[in-house]
Amino acid sequence: MKESNLFTATVFAITLFVGQGLTAQNKMMKEDTKMVGGAAMYPSKNIVENAVNSKDHTTLVAAVKAAELVDVLMGEGPFTVFAPTNSAFDKLPMGTVENLLKPENKKTLQTVLTYHVVSGKWNAKDVLKMIKDGNGKANIKTVSGGTITAWLKGKDVYITDENGNSAMVTIADVNQSNGVIHVIDTVLLPKS
């Protein structure tokens, strides 16, 4: 009789454990994800947890690590990140990325990266409203202290840096547990 109760308890425990795993897996499958760089971006994961899975953002992830900003971007936030792709970094003059990744340039790299980050969660609808309210342009203060400007060209949202370089938002509203990412096609640079 005791063996039968032990067997029943064991089967119940295994069923419960497997059931919890399937529930977590089903939750992930039911999340409203967006594909970025060939990977699903889960709203239940933070900015860094999602970004490391995007094959289009390996340069950005390497830069975030080199700038020691991983813990910040894994923090509570919320943050809005205008995330440049690898091809955006490739548009920079030859040697720029390699130079920025050097330990002695960590402060400059931090400034460049935080120039792409805004405090608060601003989805595309919020940005469009700001552009409309600003008569076609929205000046946005970044975490680095600089200013970027959002504007429309047709139906596309563009972000212009203080040097006049413009990036198009190619994927908007990639929701994260601690904010939102908008993928852009050009690296924004603060005024030097």
Tab-separated table of C-alpha atoms in Angstrom:
chain	number	residue	atom	x	y	z
A	1	MET	CA	0.000	0.000	0.000
A	2	LYS	CA	2.817	2.399	0.858
A	3	GLU	CA	4.534	1.661	-2.467
A	4	SER	CA	1.297	2.483	-4.291
A	5	ASN	CA	1.008	5.862	-2.488
A	6	LEU	CA	4.680	6.612	-3.214
A	7	PHE	CA	4.146	5.751	-6.888
A	8	THR	CA	1.027	7.957	-7.060
A	9	ALA	CA	2.843	10.848	-5.358
A	10	THR	CA	5.803	10.500	-7.741
A	11	VAL	CA	3.550	10.455	-10.819
A	12	PHE	CA	1.684	13.502	-9.478
A	13	ALA	CA	4.957	15.402	-8.862
A	14	ILE	CA	6.273	14.588	-12.345
A	15	THR	CA	2.953	15.596	-13.939
A	16	LEU	CA	2.960	18.860	-11.982
A	17	PHE	CA	6.586	19.627	-12.935
A	18	VAL	CA	6.065	18.837	-16.636
A	19	GLY	CA	2.771	20.754	-16.599
A	20	GLN	CA	4.469	23.874	-15.215
A	21	GLY	CA	7.133	23.642	-17.915
A	22	LEU	CA	4.499	23.321	-20.626
A	23	THR	CA	2.536	26.240	-19.156
A	24	ALA	CA	5.646	28.460	-19.324
A	25	GLN	CA	6.353	27.235	-22.856
A	26	ASN	CA	2.731	27.857	-23.914
A	27	LYS	CA	2.877	31.363	-22.407
A	28	MET	CA	5.991	32.148	-24.467
A	29	MET	CA	4.290	30.770	-27.588
A	30	LYS	CA	1.183	32.891	-26.983
A	31	GLU	CA	3.090	36.154	-26.502
A	32	ASP	CA	2.692	38.793	-29.207
A	33	THR	CA	6.209	38.574	-30.609
A	34	LYS	CA	7.912	40.390	-33.468
A	35	MET	CA	10.680	38.912	-35.566
A	36	VAL	CA	13.934	40.862	-35.512
A	37	GLY	CA	17.116	39.488	-37.004
A	38	GLY	CA	15.554	36.076	-37.486
A	39	ALA	CA	14.530	35.705	-33.843
A	40	ALA	CA	11.267	36.182	-31.995
A	41	MET	CA	11.371	39.087	-29.549
A	42	TYR	CA	9.352	38.271	-26.425
A	43	PRO	CA	7.579	41.050	-24.496
A	44	SER	CA	8.269	39.113	-21.273
A	45	LYS	CA	12.045	39.406	-21.789
A	46	ASN	CA	14.117	42.539	-21.232
A	47	ILE	CA	15.959	44.538	-23.885
A	48	VAL	CA	19.271	42.673	-23.530
A	49	GLU	CA	17.678	39.207	-23.306
A	50	ASN	CA	15.949	39.827	-26.641
A	51	ALA	CA	18.745	41.724	-28.418
A	52	VAL	CA	21.299	38.926	-27.937
A	53	ASN	CA	19.096	36.674	-30.106
A	54	SER	CA	18.918	39.040	-33.085
A	55	LYS	CA	21.526	38.244	-35.738
A	56	ASP	CA	21.035	41.828	-37.005
A	57	HIS	CA	22.205	43.349	-33.703
A	58	THR	CA	25.459	41.548	-32.880
A	59	THR	CA	27.488	44.751	-33.203
A	60	LEU	CA	25.088	46.635	-30.928
A	61	VAL	CA	25.211	43.839	-28.335
A	62	ALA	CA	29.031	43.786	-28.461
A	63	ALA	CA	29.069	47.570	-28.011
A	64	VAL	CA	26.639	47.419	-25.056
A	65	LYS	CA	28.890	44.830	-23.405
A	66	ALA	CA	32.073	46.839	-24.091
A	67	ALA	CA	30.415	49.980	-22.687
A	68	GLU	CA	29.359	48.043	-19.569
A	69	LEU	CA	25.699	48.990	-20.108
A	70	VAL	CA	24.246	45.468	-19.932
A	71	ASP	CA	23.018	45.850	-16.337
A	72	VAL	CA	21.467	49.231	-17.118
A	73	LEU	CA	19.515	47.898	-20.118
A	74	MET	CA	18.449	44.844	-18.125
A	75	GLY	CA	17.164	47.193	-15.410
A	76	GLU	CA	13.589	48.123	-14.672
A	77	GLY	CA	13.411	51.088	-17.050
A	78	PRO	CA	11.234	51.682	-18.887
A	79	PHE	CA	13.412	52.589	-21.852
A	80	THR	CA	12.797	53.339	-25.505
A	81	VAL	CA	15.758	52.188	-27.581
A	82	PHE	CA	16.378	53.177	-31.184
A	83	ALA	CA	18.466	50.107	-32.034
A	84	PRO	CA	20.830	50.340	-35.025
A	85	THR	CA	21.404	47.170	-37.021
A	86	ASN	CA	24.784	45.710	-37.983
A	87	SER	CA	24.399	47.286	-41.438
A	88	ALA	CA	23.828	50.659	-39.727
A	89	PHE	CA	27.175	50.294	-37.955
A	90	ASP	CA	28.745	49.255	-41.288
A	91	LYS	CA	27.804	52.692	-42.710
A	92	LEU	CA	30.185	54.394	-40.260
A	93	PRO	CA	33.656	55.302	-41.551
A	94	MET	CA	36.026	52.330	-41.626
A	95	GLY	CA	37.599	51.627	-38.233
A	96	THR	CA	35.035	53.649	-36.233
A	97	VAL	CA	33.417	50.661	-34.509
A	98	GLU	CA	36.744	49.010	-33.722
A	99	ASN	CA	38.036	52.290	-32.278
A	100	LEU	CA	34.912	52.796	-30.131
A	101	LEU	CA	35.204	49.261	-28.727
A	102	LYS	CA	38.673	49.935	-27.300
A	103	PRO	CA	38.693	50.132	-23.470
A	104	GLU	CA	40.149	53.645	-23.517
A	105	ASN	CA	37.105	54.850	-25.484
A	106	LYS	CA	34.480	53.375	-23.142
A	107	LYS	CA	33.124	56.798	-22.086
A	108	THR	CA	32.642	57.893	-25.723
A	109	LEU	CA	30.985	54.562	-26.539
A	110	GLN	CA	28.637	54.968	-23.570
A	111	THR	CA	27.664	58.435	-24.829
A	112	VAL	CA	26.997	57.148	-28.358
A	113	LEU	CA	24.904	54.229	-27.098
A	114	THR	CA	22.883	56.219	-24.547
A	115	TYR	CA	22.192	58.739	-27.333
A	116	HIS	CA	19.955	55.968	-28.750
A	117	VAL	CA	18.029	55.570	-25.484
A	118	VAL	CA	15.094	57.607	-24.196
A	119	SER	CA	13.663	57.391	-20.701
A	120	GLY	CA	10.128	55.968	-20.727
A	121	LYS	CA	8.262	53.610	-23.028
A	122	TRP	CA	7.289	55.419	-26.223
A	123	ASN	CA	5.531	53.249	-28.771
A	124	ALA	CA	5.061	54.317	-32.394
A	125	LYS	CA	1.646	55.806	-31.636
A	126	ASP	CA	3.234	58.046	-28.948
A	127	VAL	CA	6.008	59.171	-31.314
A	128	LEU	CA	3.505	59.922	-34.102
A	129	LYS	CA	1.398	61.999	-31.706
A	130	MET	CA	4.496	63.951	-30.625
A	131	ILE	CA	5.356	64.621	-34.287
A	132	LYS	CA	1.805	65.801	-34.975
A	133	ASP	CA	1.739	67.971	-31.834
A	134	GLY	CA	5.108	69.466	-32.853
A	135	ASN	CA	3.836	70.468	-36.309
A	136	GLY	CA	5.827	67.780	-38.090
A	137	LYS	CA	8.811	67.384	-35.746
A	138	ALA	CA	9.356	66.077	-32.236
A	139	ASN	CA	12.516	66.976	-30.349
A	140	ILE	CA	13.385	64.157	-27.969
A	141	LYS	CA	15.882	64.319	-25.100
A	142	THR	CA	18.060	61.206	-24.873
A	143	VAL	CA	19.566	59.563	-21.799
A	144	SER	CA	22.983	60.919	-22.871
A	145	GLY	CA	21.612	64.487	-22.611
A	146	GLY	CA	21.531	65.066	-26.365
A	147	THR	CA	18.545	65.669	-28.593
A	148	ILE	CA	17.194	63.659	-31.499
A	149	THR	CA	14.354	64.729	-33.778
A	150	ALA	CA	11.551	62.469	-34.994
A	151	TRP	CA	9.708	63.312	-38.199
A	152	LEU	CA	7.698	61.701	-40.990
A	153	LYS	CA	8.552	61.100	-44.624
A	154	GLY	CA	5.408	59.681	-46.157
A	155	LYS	CA	4.375	56.989	-43.684
A	156	ASP	CA	7.924	56.299	-42.479
A	157	VAL	CA	9.271	57.647	-39.191
A	158	TYR	CA	12.788	59.063	-39.291
A	159	ILE	CA	15.073	60.061	-36.447
A	160	THR	CA	17.689	62.774	-37.076
A	161	ASP	CA	20.711	63.315	-34.854
A	162	GLU	CA	22.345	66.632	-33.933
A	163	ASN	CA	24.717	66.305	-36.915
A	164	GLY	CA	21.932	66.035	-39.493
A	165	ASN	CA	22.226	62.240	-40.043
A	166	SER	CA	18.846	60.537	-40.405
A	167	ALA	CA	17.810	56.977	-39.585
A	168	MET	CA	14.604	55.344	-40.732
A	169	VAL	CA	12.637	53.220	-38.267
A	170	THR	CA	12.468	49.854	-40.054
A	171	ILE	CA	10.687	47.864	-37.316
A	172	ALA	CA	8.614	49.677	-34.692
A	173	ASP	CA	7.086	48.601	-31.403
A	174	VAL	CA	9.230	45.623	-30.441
A	175	ASN	CA	7.892	45.420	-26.894
A	176	GLN	CA	10.133	44.365	-24.010
A	177	SER	CA	9.471	43.782	-20.323
A	178	ASN	CA	11.367	47.003	-19.570
A	179	GLY	CA	10.442	49.157	-22.548
A	180	VAL	CA	10.306	49.103	-26.326
A	181	ILE	CA	12.777	48.871	-29.209
A	182	HIS	CA	12.451	50.599	-32.569
A	183	VAL	CA	14.958	49.184	-35.083
A	184	ILE	CA	16.774	51.844	-37.147
A	185	ASP	CA	18.994	51.666	-40.236
A	186	THR	CA	21.626	54.285	-39.300
A	187	VAL	CA	23.712	54.974	-36.194
A	188	LEU	CA	22.809	58.279	-34.536
A	189	LEU	CA	25.758	60.372	-33.354
A	190	PRO	CA	25.710	63.056	-30.683
A	191	LYS	CA	27.190	66.474	-31.406
A	192	SER	CA	30.947	66.330	-30.924
